[in-house]
Coordinates of C-alpha atoms and ligand atoms in Angstrom, one line a residue:
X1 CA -3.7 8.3 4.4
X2 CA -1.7 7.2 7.5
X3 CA -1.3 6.3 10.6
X4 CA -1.6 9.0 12.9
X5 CA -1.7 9.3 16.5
X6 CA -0.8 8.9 19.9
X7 CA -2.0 5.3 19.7
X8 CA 0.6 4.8 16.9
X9 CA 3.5 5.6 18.9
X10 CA 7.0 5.7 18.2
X11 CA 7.7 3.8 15.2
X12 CA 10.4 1.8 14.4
X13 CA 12.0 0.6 11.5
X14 CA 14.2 -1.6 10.1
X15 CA 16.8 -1.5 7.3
X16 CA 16.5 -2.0 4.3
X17 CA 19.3 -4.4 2.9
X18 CA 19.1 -4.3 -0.4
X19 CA 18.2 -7.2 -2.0
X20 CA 20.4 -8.7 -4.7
X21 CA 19.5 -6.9 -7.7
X22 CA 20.6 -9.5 -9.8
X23 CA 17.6 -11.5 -8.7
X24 CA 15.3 -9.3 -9.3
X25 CA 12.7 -9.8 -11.8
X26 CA 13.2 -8.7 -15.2
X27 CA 10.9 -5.1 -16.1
X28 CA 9.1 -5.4 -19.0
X29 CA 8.2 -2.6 -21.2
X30 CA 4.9 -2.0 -22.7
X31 CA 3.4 -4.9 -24.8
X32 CA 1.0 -5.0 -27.3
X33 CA -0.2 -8.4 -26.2
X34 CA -3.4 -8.3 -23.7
X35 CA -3.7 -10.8 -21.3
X36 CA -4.0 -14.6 -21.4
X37 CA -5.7 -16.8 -24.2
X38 CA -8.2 -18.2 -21.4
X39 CA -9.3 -17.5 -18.3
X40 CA -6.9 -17.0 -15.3
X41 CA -7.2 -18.7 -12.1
X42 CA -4.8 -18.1 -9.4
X43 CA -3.9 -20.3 -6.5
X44 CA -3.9 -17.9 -3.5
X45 CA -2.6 -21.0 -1.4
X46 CA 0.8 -20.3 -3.4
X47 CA 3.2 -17.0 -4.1
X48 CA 1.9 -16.1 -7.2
X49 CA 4.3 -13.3 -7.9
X50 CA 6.7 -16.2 -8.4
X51 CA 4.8 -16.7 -11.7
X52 CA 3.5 -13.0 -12.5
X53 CA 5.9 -10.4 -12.8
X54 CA 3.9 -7.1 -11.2
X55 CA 2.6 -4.7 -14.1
X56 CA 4.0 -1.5 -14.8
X57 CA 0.9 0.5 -15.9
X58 CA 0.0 2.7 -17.7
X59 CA -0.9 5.7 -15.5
X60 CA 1.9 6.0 -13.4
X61 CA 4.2 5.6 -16.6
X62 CA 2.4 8.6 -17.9
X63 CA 2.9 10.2 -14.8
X64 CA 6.4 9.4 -14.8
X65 CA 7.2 10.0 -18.5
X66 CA 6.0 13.7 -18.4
X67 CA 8.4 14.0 -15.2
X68 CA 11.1 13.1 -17.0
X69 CA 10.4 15.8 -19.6
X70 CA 10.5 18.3 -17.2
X71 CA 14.0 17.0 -16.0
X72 CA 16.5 19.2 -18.0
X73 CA 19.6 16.9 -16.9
X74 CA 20.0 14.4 -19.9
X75 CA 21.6 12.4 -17.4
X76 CA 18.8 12.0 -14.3
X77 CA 16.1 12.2 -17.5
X78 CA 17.3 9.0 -18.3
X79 CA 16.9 7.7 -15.4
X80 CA 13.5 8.6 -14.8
X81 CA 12.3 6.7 -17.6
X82 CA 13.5 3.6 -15.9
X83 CA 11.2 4.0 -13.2
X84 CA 8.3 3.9 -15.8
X85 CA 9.0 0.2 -16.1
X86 CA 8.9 -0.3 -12.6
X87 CA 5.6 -2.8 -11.3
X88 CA 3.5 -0.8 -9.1
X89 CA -0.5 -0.3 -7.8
X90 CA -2.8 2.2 -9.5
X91 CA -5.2 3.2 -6.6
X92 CA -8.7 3.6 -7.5
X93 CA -9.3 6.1 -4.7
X94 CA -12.7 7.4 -6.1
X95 CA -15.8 5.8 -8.1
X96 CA -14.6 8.0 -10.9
X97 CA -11.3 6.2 -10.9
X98 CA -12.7 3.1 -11.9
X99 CA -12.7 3.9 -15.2
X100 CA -8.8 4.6 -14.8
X101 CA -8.9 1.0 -13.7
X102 CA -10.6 -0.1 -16.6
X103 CA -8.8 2.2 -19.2
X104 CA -5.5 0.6 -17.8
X105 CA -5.9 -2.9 -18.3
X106 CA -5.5 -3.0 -22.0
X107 CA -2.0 -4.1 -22.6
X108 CA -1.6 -6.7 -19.9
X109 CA 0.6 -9.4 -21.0
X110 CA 0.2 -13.1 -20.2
X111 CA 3.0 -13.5 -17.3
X112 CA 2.3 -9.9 -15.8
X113 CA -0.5 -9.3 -12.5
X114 CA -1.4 -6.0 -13.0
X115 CA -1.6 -4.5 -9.0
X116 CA -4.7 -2.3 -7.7
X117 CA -5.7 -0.6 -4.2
X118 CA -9.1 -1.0 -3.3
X119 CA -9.4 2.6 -1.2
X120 CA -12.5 4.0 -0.5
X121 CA -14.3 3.3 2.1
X122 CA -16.9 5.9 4.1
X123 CA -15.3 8.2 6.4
X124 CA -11.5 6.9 4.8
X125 CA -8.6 8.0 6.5
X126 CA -10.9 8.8 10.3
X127 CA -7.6 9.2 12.4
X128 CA -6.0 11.9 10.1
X129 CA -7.8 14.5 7.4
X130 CA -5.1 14.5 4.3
X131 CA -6.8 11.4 2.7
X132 CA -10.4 11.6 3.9
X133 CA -12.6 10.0 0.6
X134 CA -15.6 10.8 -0.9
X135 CA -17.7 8.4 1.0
X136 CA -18.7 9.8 4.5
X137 CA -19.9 7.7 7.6
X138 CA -23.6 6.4 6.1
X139 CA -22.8 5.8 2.4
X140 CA -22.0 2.5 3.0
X141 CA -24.4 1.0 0.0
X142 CA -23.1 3.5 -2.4
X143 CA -19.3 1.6 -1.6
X144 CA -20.8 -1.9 -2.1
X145 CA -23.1 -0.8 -4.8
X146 CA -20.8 2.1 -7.3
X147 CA -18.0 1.1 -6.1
X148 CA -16.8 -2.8 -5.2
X149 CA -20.1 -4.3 -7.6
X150 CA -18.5 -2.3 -10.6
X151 CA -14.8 -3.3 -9.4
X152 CA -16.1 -6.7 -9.8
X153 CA -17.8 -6.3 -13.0
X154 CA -14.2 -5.2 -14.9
X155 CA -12.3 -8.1 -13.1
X156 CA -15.1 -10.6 -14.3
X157 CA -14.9 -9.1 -17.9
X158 CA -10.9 -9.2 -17.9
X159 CA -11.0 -12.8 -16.5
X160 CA -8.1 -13.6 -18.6
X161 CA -6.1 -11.2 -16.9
X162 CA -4.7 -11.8 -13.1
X163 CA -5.3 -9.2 -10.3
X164 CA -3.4 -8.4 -6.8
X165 CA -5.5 -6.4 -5.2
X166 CA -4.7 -4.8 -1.8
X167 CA -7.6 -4.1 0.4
X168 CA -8.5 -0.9 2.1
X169 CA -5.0 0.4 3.6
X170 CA -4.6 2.0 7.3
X171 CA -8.7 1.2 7.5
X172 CA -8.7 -1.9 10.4
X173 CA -5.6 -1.3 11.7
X174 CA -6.8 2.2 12.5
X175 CA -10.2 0.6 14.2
X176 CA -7.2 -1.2 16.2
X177 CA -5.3 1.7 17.7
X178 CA -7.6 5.1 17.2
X179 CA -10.9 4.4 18.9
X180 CA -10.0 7.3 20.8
X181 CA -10.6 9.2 17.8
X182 CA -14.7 9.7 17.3
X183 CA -14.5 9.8 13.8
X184 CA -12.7 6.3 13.3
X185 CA -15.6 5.1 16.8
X186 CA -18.3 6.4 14.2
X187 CA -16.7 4.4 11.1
X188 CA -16.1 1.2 12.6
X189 CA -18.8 -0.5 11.9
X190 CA -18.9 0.1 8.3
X191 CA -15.4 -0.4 7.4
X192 CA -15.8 -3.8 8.9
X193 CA -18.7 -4.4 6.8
X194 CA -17.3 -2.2 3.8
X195 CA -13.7 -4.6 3.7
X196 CA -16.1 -7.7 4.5
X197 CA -18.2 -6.9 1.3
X198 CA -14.9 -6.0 -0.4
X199 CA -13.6 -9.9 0.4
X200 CA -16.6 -11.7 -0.6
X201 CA -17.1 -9.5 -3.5
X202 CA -13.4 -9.6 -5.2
X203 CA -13.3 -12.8 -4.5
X204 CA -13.0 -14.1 -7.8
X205 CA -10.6 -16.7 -9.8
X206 CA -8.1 -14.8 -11.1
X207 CA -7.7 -12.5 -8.3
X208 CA -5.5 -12.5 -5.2
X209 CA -6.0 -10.6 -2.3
X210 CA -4.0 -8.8 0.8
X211 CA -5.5 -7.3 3.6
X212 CA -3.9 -3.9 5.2
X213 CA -2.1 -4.5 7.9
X214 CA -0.5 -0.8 8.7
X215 CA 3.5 -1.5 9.4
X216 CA 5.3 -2.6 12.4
X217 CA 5.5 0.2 13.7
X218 CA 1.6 0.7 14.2
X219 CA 0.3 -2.8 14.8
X220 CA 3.8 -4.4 15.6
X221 CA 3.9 -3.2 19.6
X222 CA 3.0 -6.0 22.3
X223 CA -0.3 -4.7 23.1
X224 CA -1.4 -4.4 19.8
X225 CA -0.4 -7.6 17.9
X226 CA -3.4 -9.7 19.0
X227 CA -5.7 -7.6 18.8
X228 CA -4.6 -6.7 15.6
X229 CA -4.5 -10.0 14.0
X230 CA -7.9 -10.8 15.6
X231 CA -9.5 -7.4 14.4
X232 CA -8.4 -8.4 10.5
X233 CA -9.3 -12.5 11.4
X234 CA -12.5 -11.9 12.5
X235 CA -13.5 -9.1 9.1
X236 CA -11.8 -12.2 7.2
X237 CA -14.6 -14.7 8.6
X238 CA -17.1 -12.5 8.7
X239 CA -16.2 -12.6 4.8
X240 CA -16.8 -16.2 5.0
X241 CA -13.0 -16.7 4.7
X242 CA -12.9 -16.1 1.0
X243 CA -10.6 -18.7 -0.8
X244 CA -8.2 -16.0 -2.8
X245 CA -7.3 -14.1 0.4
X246 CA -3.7 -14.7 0.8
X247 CA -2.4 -12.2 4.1
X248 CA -1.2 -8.8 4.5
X249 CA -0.2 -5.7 3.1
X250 CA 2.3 -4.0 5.0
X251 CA 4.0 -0.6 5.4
X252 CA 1.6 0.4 2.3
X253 CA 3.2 4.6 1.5
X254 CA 5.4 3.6 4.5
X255 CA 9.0 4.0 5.4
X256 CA 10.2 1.5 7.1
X257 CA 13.2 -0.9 6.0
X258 CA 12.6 -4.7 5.7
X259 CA 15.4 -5.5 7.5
X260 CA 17.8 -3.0 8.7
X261 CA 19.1 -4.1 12.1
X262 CA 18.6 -2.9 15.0
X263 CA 15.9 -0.9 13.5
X264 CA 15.5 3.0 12.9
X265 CA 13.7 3.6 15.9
X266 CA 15.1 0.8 18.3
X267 CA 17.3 2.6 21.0
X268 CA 14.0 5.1 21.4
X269 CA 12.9 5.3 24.9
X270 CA 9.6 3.2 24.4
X271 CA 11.5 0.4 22.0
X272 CA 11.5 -2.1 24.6
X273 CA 7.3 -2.3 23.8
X274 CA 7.5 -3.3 20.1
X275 CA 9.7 -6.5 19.1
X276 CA 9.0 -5.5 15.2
X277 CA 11.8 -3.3 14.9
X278 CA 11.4 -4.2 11.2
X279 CA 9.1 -5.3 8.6
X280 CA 10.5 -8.7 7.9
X281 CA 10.3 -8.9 12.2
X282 CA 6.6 -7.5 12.0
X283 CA 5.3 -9.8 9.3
X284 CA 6.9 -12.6 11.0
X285 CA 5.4 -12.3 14.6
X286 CA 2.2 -10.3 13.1
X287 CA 1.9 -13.7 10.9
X288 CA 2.2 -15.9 14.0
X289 CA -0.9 -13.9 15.6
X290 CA -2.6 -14.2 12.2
X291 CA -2.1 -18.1 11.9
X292 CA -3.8 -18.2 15.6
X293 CA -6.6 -16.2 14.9
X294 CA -7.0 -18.8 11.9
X295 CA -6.1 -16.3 9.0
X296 CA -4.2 -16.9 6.1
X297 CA -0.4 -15.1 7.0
X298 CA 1.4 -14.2 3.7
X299 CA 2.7 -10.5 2.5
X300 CA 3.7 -8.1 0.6
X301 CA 5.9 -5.4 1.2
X302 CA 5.5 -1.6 0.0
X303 CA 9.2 -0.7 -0.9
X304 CA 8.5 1.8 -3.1
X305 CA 9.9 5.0 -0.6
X306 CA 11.8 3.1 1.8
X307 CA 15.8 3.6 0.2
X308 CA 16.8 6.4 2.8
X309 CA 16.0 5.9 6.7
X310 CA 17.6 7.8 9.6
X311 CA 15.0 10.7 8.3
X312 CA 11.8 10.6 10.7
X313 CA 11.8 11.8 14.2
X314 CA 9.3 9.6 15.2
X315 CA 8.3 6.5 13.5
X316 CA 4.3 7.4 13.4
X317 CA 5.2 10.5 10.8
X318 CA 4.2 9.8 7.7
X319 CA 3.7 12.2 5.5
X320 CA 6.0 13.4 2.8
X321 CA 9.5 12.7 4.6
X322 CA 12.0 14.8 3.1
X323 CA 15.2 13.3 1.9
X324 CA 13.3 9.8 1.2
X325 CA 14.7 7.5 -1.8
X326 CA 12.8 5.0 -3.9
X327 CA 13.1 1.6 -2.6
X328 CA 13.7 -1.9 -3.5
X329 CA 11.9 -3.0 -6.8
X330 CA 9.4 -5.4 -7.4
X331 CA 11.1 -9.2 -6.8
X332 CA 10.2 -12.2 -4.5
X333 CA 13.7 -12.6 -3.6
X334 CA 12.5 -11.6 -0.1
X335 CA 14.9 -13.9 2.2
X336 CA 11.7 -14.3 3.3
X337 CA 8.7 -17.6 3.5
X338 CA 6.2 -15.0 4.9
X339 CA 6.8 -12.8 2.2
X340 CA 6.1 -12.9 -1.0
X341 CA 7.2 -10.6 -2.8
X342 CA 8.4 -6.3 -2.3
X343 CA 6.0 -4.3 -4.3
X344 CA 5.4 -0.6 -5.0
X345 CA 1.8 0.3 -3.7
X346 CA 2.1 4.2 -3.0
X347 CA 3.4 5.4 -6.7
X348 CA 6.2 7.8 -5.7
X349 CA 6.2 11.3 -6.5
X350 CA 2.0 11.3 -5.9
X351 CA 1.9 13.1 -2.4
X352 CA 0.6 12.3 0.9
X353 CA -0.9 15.1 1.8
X354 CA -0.6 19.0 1.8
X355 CA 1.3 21.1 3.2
X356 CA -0.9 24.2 2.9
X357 CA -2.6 25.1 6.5
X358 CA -5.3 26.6 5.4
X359 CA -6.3 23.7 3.2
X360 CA -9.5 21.5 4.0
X361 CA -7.8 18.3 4.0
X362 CA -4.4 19.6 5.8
X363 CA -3.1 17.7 8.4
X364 CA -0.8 18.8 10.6
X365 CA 1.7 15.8 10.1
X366 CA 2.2 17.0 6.7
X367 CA 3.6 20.5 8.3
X368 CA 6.2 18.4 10.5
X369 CA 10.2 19.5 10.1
X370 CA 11.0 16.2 8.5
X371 CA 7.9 16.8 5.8
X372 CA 8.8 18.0 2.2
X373 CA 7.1 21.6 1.2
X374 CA 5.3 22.5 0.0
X375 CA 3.6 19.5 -1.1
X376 CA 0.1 19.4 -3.4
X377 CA -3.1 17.4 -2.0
X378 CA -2.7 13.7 -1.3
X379 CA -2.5 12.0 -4.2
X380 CA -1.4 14.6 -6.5
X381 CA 2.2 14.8 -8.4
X382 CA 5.2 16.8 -6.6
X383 CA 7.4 17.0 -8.9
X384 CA 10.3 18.0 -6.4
X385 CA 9.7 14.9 -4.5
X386 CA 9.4 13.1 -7.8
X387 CA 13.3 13.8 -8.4
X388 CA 14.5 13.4 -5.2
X389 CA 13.4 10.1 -4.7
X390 CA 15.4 9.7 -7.9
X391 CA 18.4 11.2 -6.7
X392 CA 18.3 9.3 -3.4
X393 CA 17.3 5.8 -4.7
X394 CA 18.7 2.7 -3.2
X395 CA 19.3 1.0 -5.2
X396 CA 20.3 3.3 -7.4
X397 CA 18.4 3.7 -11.1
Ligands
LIG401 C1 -4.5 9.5 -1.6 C2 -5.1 8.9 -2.8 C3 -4.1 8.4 -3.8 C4 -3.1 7.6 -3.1 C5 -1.9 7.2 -4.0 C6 -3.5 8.5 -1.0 O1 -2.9 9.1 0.1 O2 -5.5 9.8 -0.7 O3 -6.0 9.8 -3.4 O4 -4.6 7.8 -4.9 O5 -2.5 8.2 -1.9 O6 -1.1 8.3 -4.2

């Protein structure tokens, strides 16, 4: 998945200042206890991370714990484990993934929101090729129909469990800036159709929802911050303005610091163009142009990769940086009003993309300098990147 393109410019990015740690919210490990005694119902008019502490599931512990046993220093072993109790998003990327979904929501305690991406629309990922889907342009009622209905379905049945879900990442921003691109032209209509469905349909009591909303670096430059806010305003009302929409996602598998000033990318020759030199800049003038276009304007930030910056050339590449550092963990100690809380959506050490050539789905982004190699198919584990985000976390494990 990512941004790609000419349309997406030079990016910027903004430094990441660490948080106080001290404030962050205590990790829990696993519990036996599953959900709440009765049903939940969630408040999207209100930061509800401030009363759920973001689940660490299952899958990417799993993932995590057999990295760890592949670690032969005692020392960096241990602290791999740690990162199994992190809060992050399982992404159900394919209709067979739902049942991942569903297997993972057994031991959700009471106080914890366990976090899901909604990712699969037809023709997914049209500006780039390392995360096209299963869906292509056409099979728009198999994505309402296998895949939202029966995300629905296992929401309804856990209804005493709460849900953050973010919806669709990189898909309207891309409608936004790559209608150059024929493959996004020949998607458009159904990914605004696909993430209208998606809102109506998910749009249930204990469930909160954040729209994709790229990074600052994509829809933060001048010419694109209205139209980007009106592109995800007008799929919102289409949606019928659904009640547990709460904002944004932003820099979702990004790279960009919250609030590192000036930002990465600021003293680049086309920086004068893009005021969002950071994230907390971008989701506060993005969230202006929301509130205009009559959208609700709150976010969450991805955090999980963000640690190390200085490493891209240009702020559009996105796939694997090398050198890269796990990120801020889950809190809602943001500094922020906009922003509720700094989440881990892309769960580090699953790739972005491959760095094979001759590979079907290999995009030349993930063969840039600054890219780790090699590096397995999107979504799968690198193990080598795995342990250097480790190594270069900030802050540190
Ligand atoms: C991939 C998905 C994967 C997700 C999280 C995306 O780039 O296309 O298959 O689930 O990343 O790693």
């Amino acid at each position: 998945m990512k941004l790609t393109t000419s349309t997406l410019l030079s990016l910027a990015t903004a430094a990441l200042a660490a948080p106080n740690p001290t404030h962050t919210t205590p990790l829990k490990p696993r519990q036996a206890s599953h959900g709440c005694p009765s049903a939940v119902t969630l408040d999207a008019k209100t930061n509800v991370f401030r009363q759920y502490t973001l689940h660490a599931n299952n899958f990417y512990r799993s993932e995590v714990e057999a990295a760890a046993a592949q670690i032969s220093d005692p020392t960096l072993a241990a602290k791999a484990l740690k990162v199994a109790d992190v809060g992050s998003f399982l992404w159900i990327d394919t209709i067979a993934n739902i049942k991942r979904f569903e297997d993972n929501l057994v031991d959700v305690p009471c106080d914890h929101i366990f976090g899901a991406v909604v990712y699969n629309l037809p023709g997914r990922d049209c500006a780039a090729k390392a995360s096209n889907g299963e869906l292509r342009t056409g099979e728009i009622n198999r994505y309402k129909y296998d895949y939202i209905d029966k995300i629905a379905e296992i929401i309804k049945k856990h209804s005493n469990v709460a849900f953050a879900l973010v919806i669709e990442p990189d898909s309207l921003p891309n409608l936004v800036t790559n209608s150059d691109v024929q493959k996004c032209r020949d998607a458009a209509r159904e990914y605004r159709e696909g993430v209208a469905y998606a809102l109506r349909t998910l749009n249930l009591p204990n469930v909160v929802m954040y729209i994709d909303a790229g990074h600052g670096g994509w829809l933060g430059w001048d010419s694109n911050l209205r139209p980007g806010a009106e592109e995800l305003a007008s799929v919102y009302r289409s949606a019928g303005s659904p009640s547990q929409v709460r904002g944004i996602a932003t820099n979702v598998a990004g790279w960009n610091a919250w609030d590192l000033t000036p930002g990465e990318f600021s003293r680049a020759s086309d920086a004068q163009w893009n005021q969002c030199q950071n994230e907390k800049t971008y989701v506060e003038v993005f969230g202006r142009y929301l509130r205009d276009a009559g959208m609700p304007n709150h976010a969450i930030v991805d955090t999980g990769r963000n640690g190390v910056q200085g490493l891209r050339k240009e702020w559009g590449n996105w796939c694997n940086i090398n050198g890269a550092g796990f990120g801020q963990r889950f809190t809602t100690n943001t500094g922020s009003e906009l922003c509720d809380a700094f989440v881990w959506v892309k769960p580090g050490g699953e790739s972005d993309g491959t760095s094979d050539p001759s590979a079907e789905r290999y995009d030349s982004f993930c063969g840039k300098e600054e890219s780790f190699k090699p590096s397995p198919e999107a979504g799968q584990w690198n193990q080598a990147y795995f342990e250097m985000l480790l190594r270069n976390a900030n802050p540190p494990f």
